[in-house]
Tab-separated table of C-alpha atoms and ligand atoms in Angstrom:
chain	number	residue	atom	x	y	z
A	1	MET	CA	109.865	114.427	-156.749
A	2	THR	CA	109.417	110.748	-157.151
A	3	ALA	CA	106.044	109.953	-158.137
A	4	ILE	CA	104.098	106.483	-157.019
A	5	LEU	CA	100.921	105.062	-157.875
A	6	VAL	CA	99.112	102.965	-155.232
A	7	LEU	CA	96.656	100.505	-157.038
A	8	HIS	CA	94.559	98.498	-155.134
A	9	GLY	CA	92.072	95.605	-157.138
A	10	PRO	CA	88.839	94.068	-156.658
A	11	ASN	CA	87.482	93.435	-152.982
A	12	LEU	CA	90.095	95.526	-151.372
A	13	ASN	CA	87.517	98.310	-150.826
A	14	LEU	CA	86.398	95.849	-148.098
A	15	LEU	CA	89.276	96.037	-145.976
A	16	GLY	CA	88.420	96.088	-142.324
A	17	SER	CA	85.613	93.806	-142.526
A	18	ARG	CA	86.642	91.240	-145.459
A	19	GLU	CA	88.106	88.002	-143.905
A	20	PRO	CA	90.035	90.082	-140.939
A	21	SER	CA	91.773	86.690	-139.888
A	22	ILE	CA	93.545	86.700	-143.430
A	23	TYR	CA	93.719	90.399	-144.444
A	24	GLY	CA	93.802	92.362	-140.982
A	25	SER	CA	91.385	94.809	-139.237
A	26	LEU	CA	92.577	98.047	-141.145
A	27	THR	CA	90.606	99.799	-143.701
A	28	LEU	CA	91.726	100.870	-147.246
A	29	ASP	CA	91.746	104.463	-146.019
A	30	ALA	CA	93.705	103.661	-143.066
A	31	ILE	CA	96.328	101.933	-145.175
A	32	ASN	CA	96.539	104.598	-147.607
A	33	ALA	CA	96.961	107.128	-144.764
A	34	ARG	CA	99.810	105.048	-143.436
A	35	LEU	CA	101.385	104.986	-146.809
A	36	MET	CA	100.857	108.696	-147.402
A	37	GLU	CA	102.603	109.354	-144.058
A	38	TYR	CA	105.572	107.754	-145.125
A	39	ALA	CA	105.400	109.306	-148.381
A	40	GLN	CA	105.324	112.738	-146.954
A	41	ARG	CA	108.294	112.074	-144.584
A	42	GLU	CA	110.276	110.988	-147.519
A	43	GLY	CA	109.121	113.762	-150.003
A	44	LEU	CA	107.491	111.241	-152.459
A	45	THR	CA	104.353	112.057	-154.257
A	46	LEU	CA	101.796	109.343	-153.819
A	47	ARG	CA	98.286	108.803	-155.672
A	48	THR	CA	95.919	105.904	-154.602
A	49	PHE	CA	93.520	104.254	-156.590
A	50	GLN	CA	90.998	101.225	-156.091
A	51	SER	CA	88.798	99.678	-158.622
A	52	ASN	CA	86.755	96.482	-158.546
A	53	HIS	CA	87.144	96.488	-162.383
A	54	GLU	CA	89.968	95.132	-164.579
A	55	GLY	CA	89.282	97.597	-167.395
A	56	ALA	CA	89.500	100.462	-164.746
A	57	LEU	CA	92.781	99.266	-163.408
A	58	ILE	CA	94.279	98.952	-167.016
A	59	ASP	CA	93.031	102.681	-167.661
A	60	ALA	CA	94.866	103.291	-164.349
A	61	LEU	CA	98.023	101.640	-165.434
A	62	HIS	CA	98.098	103.425	-168.914
A	63	ASP	CA	97.532	106.588	-167.029
A	64	ALA	CA	100.536	106.043	-164.667
A	65	MET	CA	102.801	106.164	-168.077
A	66	HIS	CA	102.203	110.144	-167.992
A	67	TRP	CA	102.928	110.664	-164.468
A	68	ALA	CA	104.188	107.957	-162.298
A	69	ASP	CA	107.767	106.994	-161.633
A	70	GLY	CA	106.556	103.656	-160.232
A	71	VAL	CA	103.619	101.559	-159.179
A	72	ILE	CA	102.760	99.392	-156.226
A	73	PHE	CA	99.939	97.133	-157.104
A	74	ASN	CA	97.800	94.595	-155.375
A	75	PRO	CA	95.668	93.111	-157.975
A	76	GLY	CA	93.672	90.836	-155.810
A	77	ALA	CA	92.429	88.050	-157.555
A	78	TYR	CA	93.255	89.198	-161.052
A	79	THR	CA	96.928	88.572	-159.669
A	80	HIS	CA	95.950	84.681	-160.676
A	81	THR	CA	93.829	85.156	-163.848
A	82	SER	CA	94.430	88.223	-165.662
A	83	TYR	CA	96.715	88.364	-169.003
A	84	ALA	CA	95.028	91.534	-169.888
A	85	LEU	CA	96.801	93.352	-166.642
A	86	ARG	CA	99.921	91.575	-167.371
A	87	ASP	CA	100.023	92.840	-170.771
A	88	ALA	CA	99.294	96.390	-169.426
A	89	ILE	CA	102.067	96.184	-167.225
A	90	ALA	CA	104.377	94.985	-169.771
A	91	ALA	CA	103.297	97.856	-172.177
A	92	ILE	CA	103.571	100.942	-169.849
A	93	GLY	CA	107.530	100.660	-169.207
A	94	VAL	CA	106.870	101.685	-165.482
A	95	PRO	CA	108.508	99.493	-162.463
A	96	VAL	CA	105.482	97.559	-160.982
A	97	VAL	CA	105.809	95.955	-157.730
A	98	GLU	CA	103.236	93.201	-157.116
A	99	VAL	CA	101.797	93.313	-153.306
A	100	HIS	CA	99.752	90.947	-151.147
A	101	LEU	CA	98.538	91.484	-147.672
A	102	SER	CA	98.361	87.569	-147.205
A	103	ASN	CA	100.996	84.859	-147.677
A	104	VAL	CA	99.442	83.621	-150.920
A	105	TYR	CA	102.193	80.826	-151.046
A	106	ALA	CA	100.660	79.502	-147.516
A	107	ARG	CA	96.672	79.172	-149.433
A	108	GLU	CA	94.784	77.654	-151.852
A	109	ALA	CA	96.657	76.137	-154.757
A	110	PHE	CA	95.117	78.789	-157.098
A	111	ARG	CA	96.901	81.314	-155.154
A	112	HIS	CA	100.333	79.963	-155.711
A	113	HIS	CA	100.509	81.214	-159.225
A	114	SER	CA	100.816	84.963	-160.183
A	115	VAL	CA	100.285	85.574	-164.070
A	116	LEU	CA	101.651	89.045	-163.435
A	117	ALA	CA	104.774	88.517	-161.528
A	118	PRO	CA	107.080	87.814	-164.399
A	119	VAL	CA	106.479	91.391	-165.730
A	120	CYS	CA	106.858	93.058	-162.126
A	121	ILE	CA	110.413	94.072	-160.639
A	122	GLY	CA	109.258	92.370	-157.490
A	123	GLN	CA	106.858	90.912	-155.070
A	124	VAL	CA	105.824	91.483	-151.428
A	125	ALA	CA	103.690	89.021	-149.817
A	126	GLY	CA	102.417	87.978	-146.324
A	127	PHE	CA	103.095	91.008	-144.131
A	128	GLY	CA	99.286	92.364	-143.812
A	129	TRP	CA	99.256	96.204	-144.243
A	130	ARG	CA	103.106	96.565	-144.045
A	131	SER	CA	103.448	94.440	-147.237
A	132	TYR	CA	102.545	97.923	-148.971
A	133	LEU	CA	105.386	100.053	-146.759
A	134	VAL	CA	107.719	97.101	-147.686
A	135	ALA	CA	106.923	97.506	-151.246
A	136	LEU	CA	106.976	101.205	-151.022
A	137	TYR	CA	110.737	101.515	-149.331
A	138	ALA	CA	111.947	98.825	-151.887
A	139	LEU	CA	110.460	100.520	-154.733
A	140	GLN	CA	111.648	104.107	-153.814
A	141	GLY	CA	115.313	102.470	-153.426
A	142	TYR	CA	114.837	100.790	-156.666
A	143	LEU	CA	114.059	104.121	-158.466
A	144	THR	CA	117.214	105.718	-156.776
A	145	GLU	CA	119.429	102.954	-158.052
A	146	HIS	CA	117.911	102.533	-161.567
A	147	PRO	CA	116.988	105.994	-162.519
A	148	GLY	CA	116.889	104.746	-166.244
A	149	SER	CA	113.685	102.946	-165.482
A	150	ARG	CA	111.841	106.190	-165.091
A	151	HIS	CA	109.713	106.410	-167.847
A	152	LEU	CA	110.026	109.545	-170.171
A	153	ARG	CA	106.578	111.871	-169.316
A	154	THR	CA	104.666	112.691	-172.220
B	1	DQA	C1	95.326	89.186	-152.252
B	1	DQA	C2	95.566	87.659	-152.439
B	1	DQA	C3	94.679	87.257	-153.486
B	1	DQA	O1	94.905	85.850	-153.573
B	1	DQA	C4	93.023	87.785	-153.187
B	1	DQA	O2	92.273	87.044	-154.340
B	1	DQA	C5	93.114	89.176	-153.029
B	1	DQA	C6	93.787	89.804	-151.764
B	1	DQA	C7	96.121	89.811	-150.957
B	1	DQA	O3	96.381	90.679	-150.557
B	1	DQA	O4	96.514	88.936	-150.022
B	1	DQA	O5	91.981	89.565	-153.232
B	1	DQA	O6	95.787	89.832	-153.141
């Protein structure tokens, strides 16, 4: 069974109350529940995890090497700054899709650059909570068409 990690970075625990005009009014739990519904319908195994700490996100990516076929990752502001997360994504050899609720390219200049995008298989931004759903759909298709991209479980 295809196994996917949905990883949420800093400040995303505040979704629902955090700048709802930019990020929408759904809580993180509500978004996770919608993704879980899709996963159950499609026969995917999904685990979700949120942390405000760079090191914990790196640990979650390392752990994903042992069980996940792919990762959906909203790195929050670490998108624009974290070489450590970039190195972790490059190291694990598990396909990662970068996700943003907002259209980062229509916002402040510092959000226009992702240091993670070059080591991800793709990016979805601007569709609110549905960015995650689009990413999940796309990753599912990618994994079907690239079975060789799955890591060897250790
Ligand atoms: C975000 C965009 C980032 O620039 C910002 O720092 C976030 C959320 C998004 O989902 O739109 O925390 O990743």
